[in-house]
Coordinates of C-alpha atoms in Angstrom, one line a residue:
M260 CA 0.7 10.6 9.6
P261 CA 2.3 13.9 8.5
S262 CA 0.5 17.0 9.8
M263 CA -1.1 19.4 7.3
R264 CA 1.7 21.9 8.0
Q265 CA 4.1 19.8 6.0
S266 CA 4.6 20.6 2.4
Y267 CA 2.6 19.2 -0.6
T268 CA 3.9 19.0 -4.0
V269 CA 1.3 20.5 -6.3
T270 CA 1.6 20.6 -10.0
V271 CA -0.8 23.1 -11.6
P272 CA -1.2 23.7 -15.3
E273 CA -1.1 27.4 -16.8
D274 CA -4.9 27.5 -16.5
P275 CA -6.0 25.0 -13.8
P276 CA -9.1 23.1 -14.8
A277 CA -12.3 23.7 -12.6
A278 CA -12.7 20.0 -12.2
A279 CA -9.3 19.7 -10.5
F280 CA -10.2 22.3 -7.8
P281 CA -13.9 22.9 -7.7
F282 CA -13.8 24.8 -4.6
L283 CA -11.6 27.5 -6.0
K284 CA -13.4 30.6 -7.3
P285 CA -12.7 31.3 -10.9
D286 CA -10.6 34.4 -10.2
L287 CA -8.5 32.6 -7.8
R288 CA -8.0 29.6 -10.3
R289 CA -6.7 32.1 -12.9
K290 CA -4.4 33.8 -10.3
S291 CA -3.0 30.5 -9.1
S292 CA -0.9 29.9 -12.2
T293 CA 1.2 32.9 -11.2
M294 CA 1.7 31.8 -7.7
S295 CA 5.0 30.7 -6.5
G296 CA 5.2 26.9 -5.6
S297 CA 5.1 27.5 -1.8
V298 CA 2.3 30.0 -1.8
L299 CA 0.2 27.9 -4.2
V300 CA 0.7 24.8 -1.8
S301 CA -0.4 26.7 1.4
T302 CA -3.3 28.1 -0.6
F303 CA -4.5 24.8 -2.0
V304 CA -4.2 23.1 1.5
G305 CA -5.7 25.9 3.3
L306 CA -8.7 26.1 1.1
L307 CA -9.1 22.3 1.3
I308 CA -9.1 22.5 5.1
N309 CA -11.4 25.6 5.2
Q310 CA -13.8 24.0 2.9
A311 CA -13.8 20.7 4.9
K312 CA -14.6 22.5 8.1
N313 CA -17.2 25.0 6.8
S314 CA -19.0 22.4 4.7
K315 CA -21.5 19.7 5.8
H316 CA -19.2 17.1 4.5
A317 CA -15.5 17.1 4.2
Q318 CA -13.4 16.1 1.0
G319 CA -12.9 12.4 1.0
L320 CA -15.7 11.6 3.2
V321 CA -17.9 10.1 0.5
G322 CA -19.2 6.5 0.6
L323 CA -19.2 3.9 -2.2
R324 CA -22.3 1.8 -3.0
N325 CA -22.3 -1.8 -2.5
L326 CA -23.0 -3.4 -5.9
G327 CA -23.4 -6.8 -4.4
N328 CA -20.9 -8.4 -2.1
T329 CA -18.3 -5.7 -3.2
C330 CA -17.6 -4.5 0.5
F331 CA -14.0 -6.0 0.0
M332 CA -13.5 -3.7 -2.9
N333 CA -15.1 -0.6 -1.2
S334 CA -12.9 -1.1 1.8
I335 CA -9.6 -1.2 -0.1
L336 CA -10.5 1.7 -2.3
Q337 CA -11.2 3.8 0.7
C338 CA -7.8 2.9 2.1
L339 CA -6.2 3.8 -1.1
S340 CA -8.1 6.9 -1.5
N341 CA -6.6 8.0 1.9
T342 CA -3.0 7.3 0.9
H343 CA -2.5 11.0 0.2
D344 CA 0.6 10.5 -2.1
L345 CA -1.5 8.3 -4.3
R346 CA -4.5 10.5 -4.0
D347 CA -2.5 13.6 -5.1
Y348 CA -1.1 11.7 -7.9
C349 CA -4.7 11.5 -9.2
L350 CA -6.1 14.8 -8.0
Q351 CA -3.2 16.7 -9.7
N352 CA -3.6 14.6 -12.9
S353 CA 0.0 13.5 -12.8
H354 CA -1.0 10.1 -13.8
R355 CA -2.0 11.5 -17.1
R356 CA 1.6 12.2 -17.9
D357 CA 2.7 8.7 -17.2
L358 CA -0.4 7.3 -19.2
N359 CA 0.5 9.6 -22.2
N360 CA 4.2 8.2 -22.0
N361 CA 2.9 4.6 -21.9
S362 CA 2.6 2.9 -25.2
R363 CA 0.2 0.2 -23.9
A364 CA -3.2 0.3 -25.6
N365 CA -5.3 -0.2 -22.5
T366 CA -4.8 1.9 -19.5
A367 CA -8.4 2.1 -18.6
L368 CA -7.9 0.7 -15.1
M369 CA -5.7 3.6 -14.0
E370 CA -7.9 6.1 -15.7
E371 CA -11.1 4.8 -14.0
F372 CA -9.2 4.6 -10.5
A373 CA -8.1 8.2 -10.9
K374 CA -11.6 9.3 -11.9
L375 CA -13.1 7.5 -8.8
T376 CA -10.5 9.1 -6.6
Q377 CA -11.1 12.6 -7.9
T378 CA -14.9 12.2 -7.5
L379 CA -14.5 11.0 -3.9
W380 CA -12.4 14.1 -3.2
T381 CA -14.0 16.8 -5.2
S382 CA -17.7 15.8 -5.1
S383 CA -20.0 18.7 -3.9
S384 CA -22.5 16.1 -2.7
S385 CA -22.2 13.6 0.2
E386 CA -24.3 11.0 -1.7
A387 CA -22.6 7.7 -2.1
I388 CA -20.7 7.0 -5.3
S389 CA -21.3 3.9 -7.5
P390 CA -17.8 2.2 -8.4
S391 CA -19.5 0.2 -11.3
E392 CA -17.3 1.7 -14.0
F393 CA -14.2 0.9 -11.9
K394 CA -15.4 -2.6 -11.3
T395 CA -16.0 -3.1 -15.1
Q396 CA -12.1 -2.4 -15.6
I397 CA -10.8 -4.4 -12.7
Q398 CA -12.6 -7.5 -13.7
K399 CA -11.2 -7.0 -17.2
Y400 CA -7.8 -7.0 -15.8
A401 CA -8.4 -9.7 -13.3
P402 CA -11.3 -12.0 -14.4
R403 CA -11.4 -13.6 -10.9
F404 CA -13.4 -10.5 -9.9
V405 CA -16.1 -10.9 -12.5
G406 CA -19.5 -11.4 -10.8
Y407 CA -20.4 -10.7 -7.3
N408 CA -18.9 -13.3 -5.1
Q409 CA -17.3 -12.1 -2.0
Q410 CA -13.5 -11.9 -2.3
D411 CA -10.5 -11.4 -0.2
A412 CA -9.5 -7.9 0.3
Q413 CA -5.8 -8.4 0.4
E414 CA -5.8 -10.5 -2.7
F415 CA -8.0 -7.6 -4.3
L416 CA -5.3 -5.0 -3.2
R417 CA -2.4 -7.0 -4.8
F418 CA -4.2 -7.4 -8.1
L419 CA -5.3 -3.6 -8.2
L420 CA -1.8 -2.3 -7.4
D421 CA -0.3 -4.6 -9.9
G422 CA -2.8 -3.5 -12.5
L423 CA -2.2 0.3 -11.7
H424 CA 1.4 -0.1 -11.7
N425 CA 1.2 -1.8 -15.2
D426 CA -0.8 1.1 -16.6
V427 CA 1.7 3.7 -15.5
N428 CA 5.0 1.8 -15.7
R429 CA 7.6 4.2 -16.9
V430 CA 9.4 1.2 -18.5
T431 CA 7.9 0.9 -22.1
V432 CA 10.3 -1.9 -23.2
R433 CA 11.5 -4.4 -20.5
P434 CA 15.1 -5.5 -20.9
R435 CA 15.5 -9.4 -21.1
V436 CA 16.3 -11.0 -17.7
Q437 CA 19.9 -12.2 -17.6
A438 CA 21.6 -14.2 -15.0
E439 CA 24.4 -12.4 -13.1
D440 CA 26.9 -13.6 -10.6
L441 CA 26.7 -11.0 -7.6
D442 CA 28.3 -13.1 -4.9
H443 CA 31.6 -11.1 -5.1
L444 CA 29.6 -8.1 -3.9
T445 CA 28.9 -7.1 -0.3
D446 CA 25.3 -7.5 0.8
E447 CA 24.7 -3.8 0.6
E448 CA 26.1 -3.6 -2.9
K449 CA 24.1 -6.7 -4.0
G450 CA 20.9 -5.3 -2.6
K451 CA 21.3 -2.0 -4.4
R452 CA 22.2 -3.9 -7.7
M453 CA 19.2 -6.2 -7.3
W454 CA 16.9 -3.1 -6.8
K455 CA 18.4 -1.4 -9.8
K456 CA 17.8 -4.5 -11.8
Y457 CA 14.0 -4.5 -10.6
L458 CA 13.6 -0.9 -11.5
E459 CA 14.7 -1.5 -15.0
R460 CA 11.7 -3.6 -15.6
E461 CA 9.2 -2.2 -13.0
D462 CA 9.2 1.6 -12.3
S463 CA 6.1 3.6 -11.6
K464 CA 4.6 5.9 -9.0
V465 CA 2.9 2.8 -7.5
V466 CA 6.3 1.2 -7.0
D467 CA 7.7 4.4 -5.7
L468 CA 5.1 4.2 -2.9
F469 CA 4.4 0.6 -2.1
V470 CA 7.4 -1.7 -3.0
G471 CA 10.2 -2.5 -0.6
Q472 CA 13.0 -5.1 -0.6
L473 CA 13.2 -8.2 1.6
K474 CA 16.5 -9.8 2.3
S475 CA 16.6 -13.6 2.8
S476 CA 19.9 -15.0 4.3
L477 CA 20.6 -18.8 4.2
T478 CA 23.4 -20.0 6.3
C479 CA 24.9 -23.5 6.0
S480 CA 25.3 -25.3 9.4
E481 CA 28.3 -27.3 8.0
C482 CA 30.6 -24.7 6.5
G483 CA 29.0 -21.5 7.7
Y484 CA 28.6 -20.0 4.2
C485 CA 25.8 -17.4 4.0
S486 CA 24.0 -16.8 0.7
T487 CA 21.7 -14.0 0.3
V488 CA 18.7 -13.3 -1.9
F489 CA 16.9 -9.9 -2.4
D490 CA 13.3 -9.7 -3.4
P491 CA 10.9 -7.0 -3.9
F492 CA 7.7 -7.0 -1.8
W493 CA 4.4 -5.2 -2.1
D494 CA 3.1 -6.2 1.3
L495 CA 4.0 -8.4 4.1
S496 CA 1.8 -11.2 5.2
L497 CA 2.3 -11.7 8.9
P498 CA 1.5 -14.9 10.9
I499 CA -0.4 -14.2 14.0
A500 CA 1.6 -15.2 17.1
K501 CA -0.2 -17.3 19.6
K502 CA -0.3 -16.4 23.4
N503 CA -2.3 -17.6 26.2
T504 CA -3.6 -14.2 26.8
G505 CA -5.5 -14.2 23.6
E506 CA -3.8 -10.8 22.7
V507 CA -0.7 -10.4 20.7
S508 CA 1.3 -7.3 19.7
L509 CA 2.0 -6.5 16.0
M510 CA 5.7 -6.6 16.9
D511 CA 5.2 -10.3 18.0
C512 CA 3.6 -11.1 14.6
I513 CA 6.6 -9.3 12.7
R514 CA 9.2 -11.2 14.9
L515 CA 7.5 -14.4 14.0
F516 CA 7.7 -13.6 10.3
T517 CA 11.5 -12.7 10.5
K518 CA 12.5 -15.5 13.0
E519 CA 15.3 -17.8 12.1
D520 CA 14.0 -21.1 10.7
V521 CA 15.8 -24.3 10.4
L522 CA 15.6 -26.0 7.1
D523 CA 16.3 -29.8 7.5
G524 CA 15.2 -33.2 6.2
D525 CA 13.4 -32.8 2.8
E526 CA 13.7 -28.9 3.1
K527 CA 17.5 -29.0 3.1
P528 CA 18.8 -26.8 0.3
T529 CA 22.0 -27.1 -1.5
C530 CA 24.9 -25.2 0.0
Y531 CA 26.6 -23.1 -2.7
R532 CA 30.1 -23.8 -1.2
C533 CA 29.6 -27.4 -0.2
K534 CA 27.9 -28.3 -3.4
A535 CA 25.6 -30.7 -1.3
R536 CA 22.3 -30.5 0.5
R537 CA 23.0 -29.3 4.1
K538 CA 21.0 -28.3 7.2
C539 CA 20.6 -24.5 6.9
T540 CA 19.1 -21.7 8.9
K541 CA 17.0 -19.0 7.0
K542 CA 16.1 -15.5 8.2
F543 CA 14.3 -12.5 6.7
T544 CA 15.3 -9.0 7.2
I545 CA 14.1 -5.8 5.5
Q546 CA 16.6 -4.3 3.2
K547 CA 14.5 -1.5 1.8
F548 CA 11.5 0.0 3.5
P549 CA 8.7 1.2 1.3
K550 CA 7.0 4.7 1.8
I551 CA 3.7 2.9 2.3
L552 CA 4.0 -0.3 4.3
V553 CA 1.1 -2.6 4.0
L554 CA 0.9 -5.4 6.6
H555 CA -1.5 -8.2 6.0
L556 CA -2.5 -10.2 9.2
K557 CA -3.1 -13.8 8.1
R558 CA -6.4 -14.6 9.8
F559 CA -7.6 -17.2 7.4
S560 CA -6.4 -20.7 6.9
E561 CA -4.2 -21.2 3.8
A562 CA -6.3 -24.2 2.6
R563 CA -8.1 -23.6 -0.7
V564 CA -11.4 -23.8 1.1
R565 CA -11.2 -21.7 4.1
T566 CA -12.5 -23.5 7.2
S567 CA -11.3 -21.1 10.0
K568 CA -10.5 -17.5 10.9
L569 CA -8.4 -16.3 13.7
S570 CA -10.1 -13.5 15.7
T571 CA -7.1 -12.9 17.8
F572 CA -6.8 -9.3 18.9
V573 CA -3.6 -7.9 17.6
N574 CA -2.4 -4.7 19.3
F575 CA -0.9 -2.5 16.7
P576 CA 0.5 1.1 17.3
M577 CA -1.2 4.1 15.7
K578 CA 1.9 6.0 15.8
D579 CA 5.7 5.5 15.8
L580 CA 5.9 1.9 14.7
D581 CA 9.7 1.5 15.0
L582 CA 10.8 -1.4 12.7
R583 CA 14.6 -0.8 13.0
E584 CA 15.2 -4.2 14.7
F585 CA 14.1 -5.8 11.5
A586 CA 16.2 -3.8 9.1
S587 CA 19.2 -5.4 7.4
D588 CA 21.3 -2.3 8.3
S589 CA 20.8 -1.4 11.9
S590 CA 21.5 2.3 11.1
T591 CA 18.3 2.4 9.0
N592 CA 15.6 4.8 10.4
A593 CA 12.1 3.2 9.8
V594 CA 9.3 4.7 11.8
Y595 CA 5.8 4.5 10.5
N596 CA 2.4 6.0 11.4
L597 CA -1.1 4.2 10.7
Y598 CA -3.5 5.9 8.4
A599 CA -5.9 3.1 7.3
V600 CA -7.1 -0.3 8.2
S601 CA -9.2 -2.8 6.2
N602 CA -11.5 -4.8 8.6
H603 CA -13.2 -8.1 8.2
S604 CA -16.0 -9.0 10.6
G605 CA -17.9 -12.3 10.7
T606 CA -16.8 -15.7 9.8
T607 CA -15.4 -17.5 6.6
M608 CA -19.1 -18.4 5.8
G609 CA -20.5 -14.8 6.0
G610 CA -18.5 -11.7 6.6
H611 CA -18.3 -8.1 5.9
Y612 CA -15.5 -5.7 5.0
T613 CA -15.2 -1.9 6.3
A614 CA -12.5 0.6 6.4
Y615 CA -11.2 2.9 9.2
C616 CA -9.2 5.8 7.6
R617 CA -7.7 8.9 8.8
N618 CA -8.7 11.9 6.9
S619 CA -5.6 13.9 6.0
T620 CA -7.4 17.2 5.8
L621 CA -9.1 17.0 9.2
G622 CA -6.7 14.6 10.9
E623 CA -9.7 12.7 12.3
W624 CA -10.6 9.1 12.0
Y625 CA -13.8 7.8 10.1
T626 CA -15.6 4.6 9.4
F627 CA -16.3 3.7 5.8
N628 CA -19.0 1.1 5.6
D629 CA -19.9 0.9 2.0
S630 CA -22.3 4.0 1.5
R631 CA -22.2 5.0 5.1
V632 CA -19.4 7.3 6.4
T633 CA -19.3 8.3 10.1
P634 CA -16.7 9.8 12.5
M635 CA -15.1 7.6 15.0
S636 CA -12.7 7.9 17.8
S637 CA -9.2 6.9 17.4
S638 CA -9.4 4.6 20.4
Q639 CA -11.8 2.5 18.3
V640 CA -9.4 1.8 15.5
R641 CA -7.8 -1.2 17.1
S642 CA -10.1 -4.3 16.9
S643 CA -9.9 -8.0 16.4
D644 CA -11.4 -7.3 12.9
A645 CA -8.2 -5.6 11.7
Y646 CA -7.1 -7.4 8.5
V647 CA -4.9 -5.1 6.4
L648 CA -2.9 -2.3 8.0
F649 CA -1.7 0.8 5.9
Y650 CA 1.3 2.5 7.5
E651 CA 3.2 5.7 6.1
L652 CA 6.9 6.2 6.7
S653 CA 7.2 9.3 8.9
T654 CA 8.8 12.2 7.2
S655 CA 11.8 12.0 9.8
S656 CA 12.6 8.6 8.5
R657 CA 12.7 9.5 4.8
V658 CA 16.0 10.1 3.1

């Protein structure tokens, strides 16, 4: 996680609203509009840190009430609240600009998410907040979340990010999808072209942060022809490698996800060059790394009715997760730092979700257990309950 000494981009209107910065005194709010960008940034961050240290509760350390089996929702909301680029997007009201440019009639999901995030980070009270208005909007967008049944946190995250993206998509009229032969291009050129085509339809702050690009290579064992496909991804669902020790590393899981598979028998695809079904090998690499990398550990069986859960301890790094070996281009620099974890404890019959998040103001880790927020040691973050990992691309890896 970047240190607080690094720069923040803060957009402040001519007369900053008190709601946006409640801890600024009125005279300082008036003066802030005349400050230079760098001075304003350091003042904003400095005051946020000072207030956090001097108050009984720090900004962002507010719990969310459980409305009835909504711990899965609360866990993900706290992880996203601690995604500081997304948090600042809401705190600075930058989302309103994108909402205003959007011709869609209903953008209530983003509005409620931003309102909830602002409340978490500007509340003068440590009392837990009810996310009931937000829940009303997410269940309108995704009716599967109507009611109070326990849900899967990773599935909820996917629906939520998709809904937020749709609300602030900068593309108001999506162009018609047209087939295009790109096989004459190099893989690098093809990847860039496919990414450009994606952005022509899907372009938002949410995409800026969370979406990467996966490269799938299919090689014919008969003629050696290699065809490539490039697809966007919002997260990576990793199978959990099995070892006799009962403990595996996160790198083991990523290697299992990207390992070369042989497609034979009924799985044989049609070779583009041979024009016939051939035995092929398939391999994944990462063509474009996202700023926020979400890694989902596949602890549950894929059957419609879950019957088992893997409680394998996955040892994941807190800092300097180096993913260069999985990059399509070996010269790519891709180092990540952990800042949040969504945990699932219990079994498939009865479980509970919590979140571990690193507060970007204080640089310390906290446990978010619905209404309760408590400090924790960084040594406690790794556990066999870890389910969804949130990593941020280190500033040295960003282009």
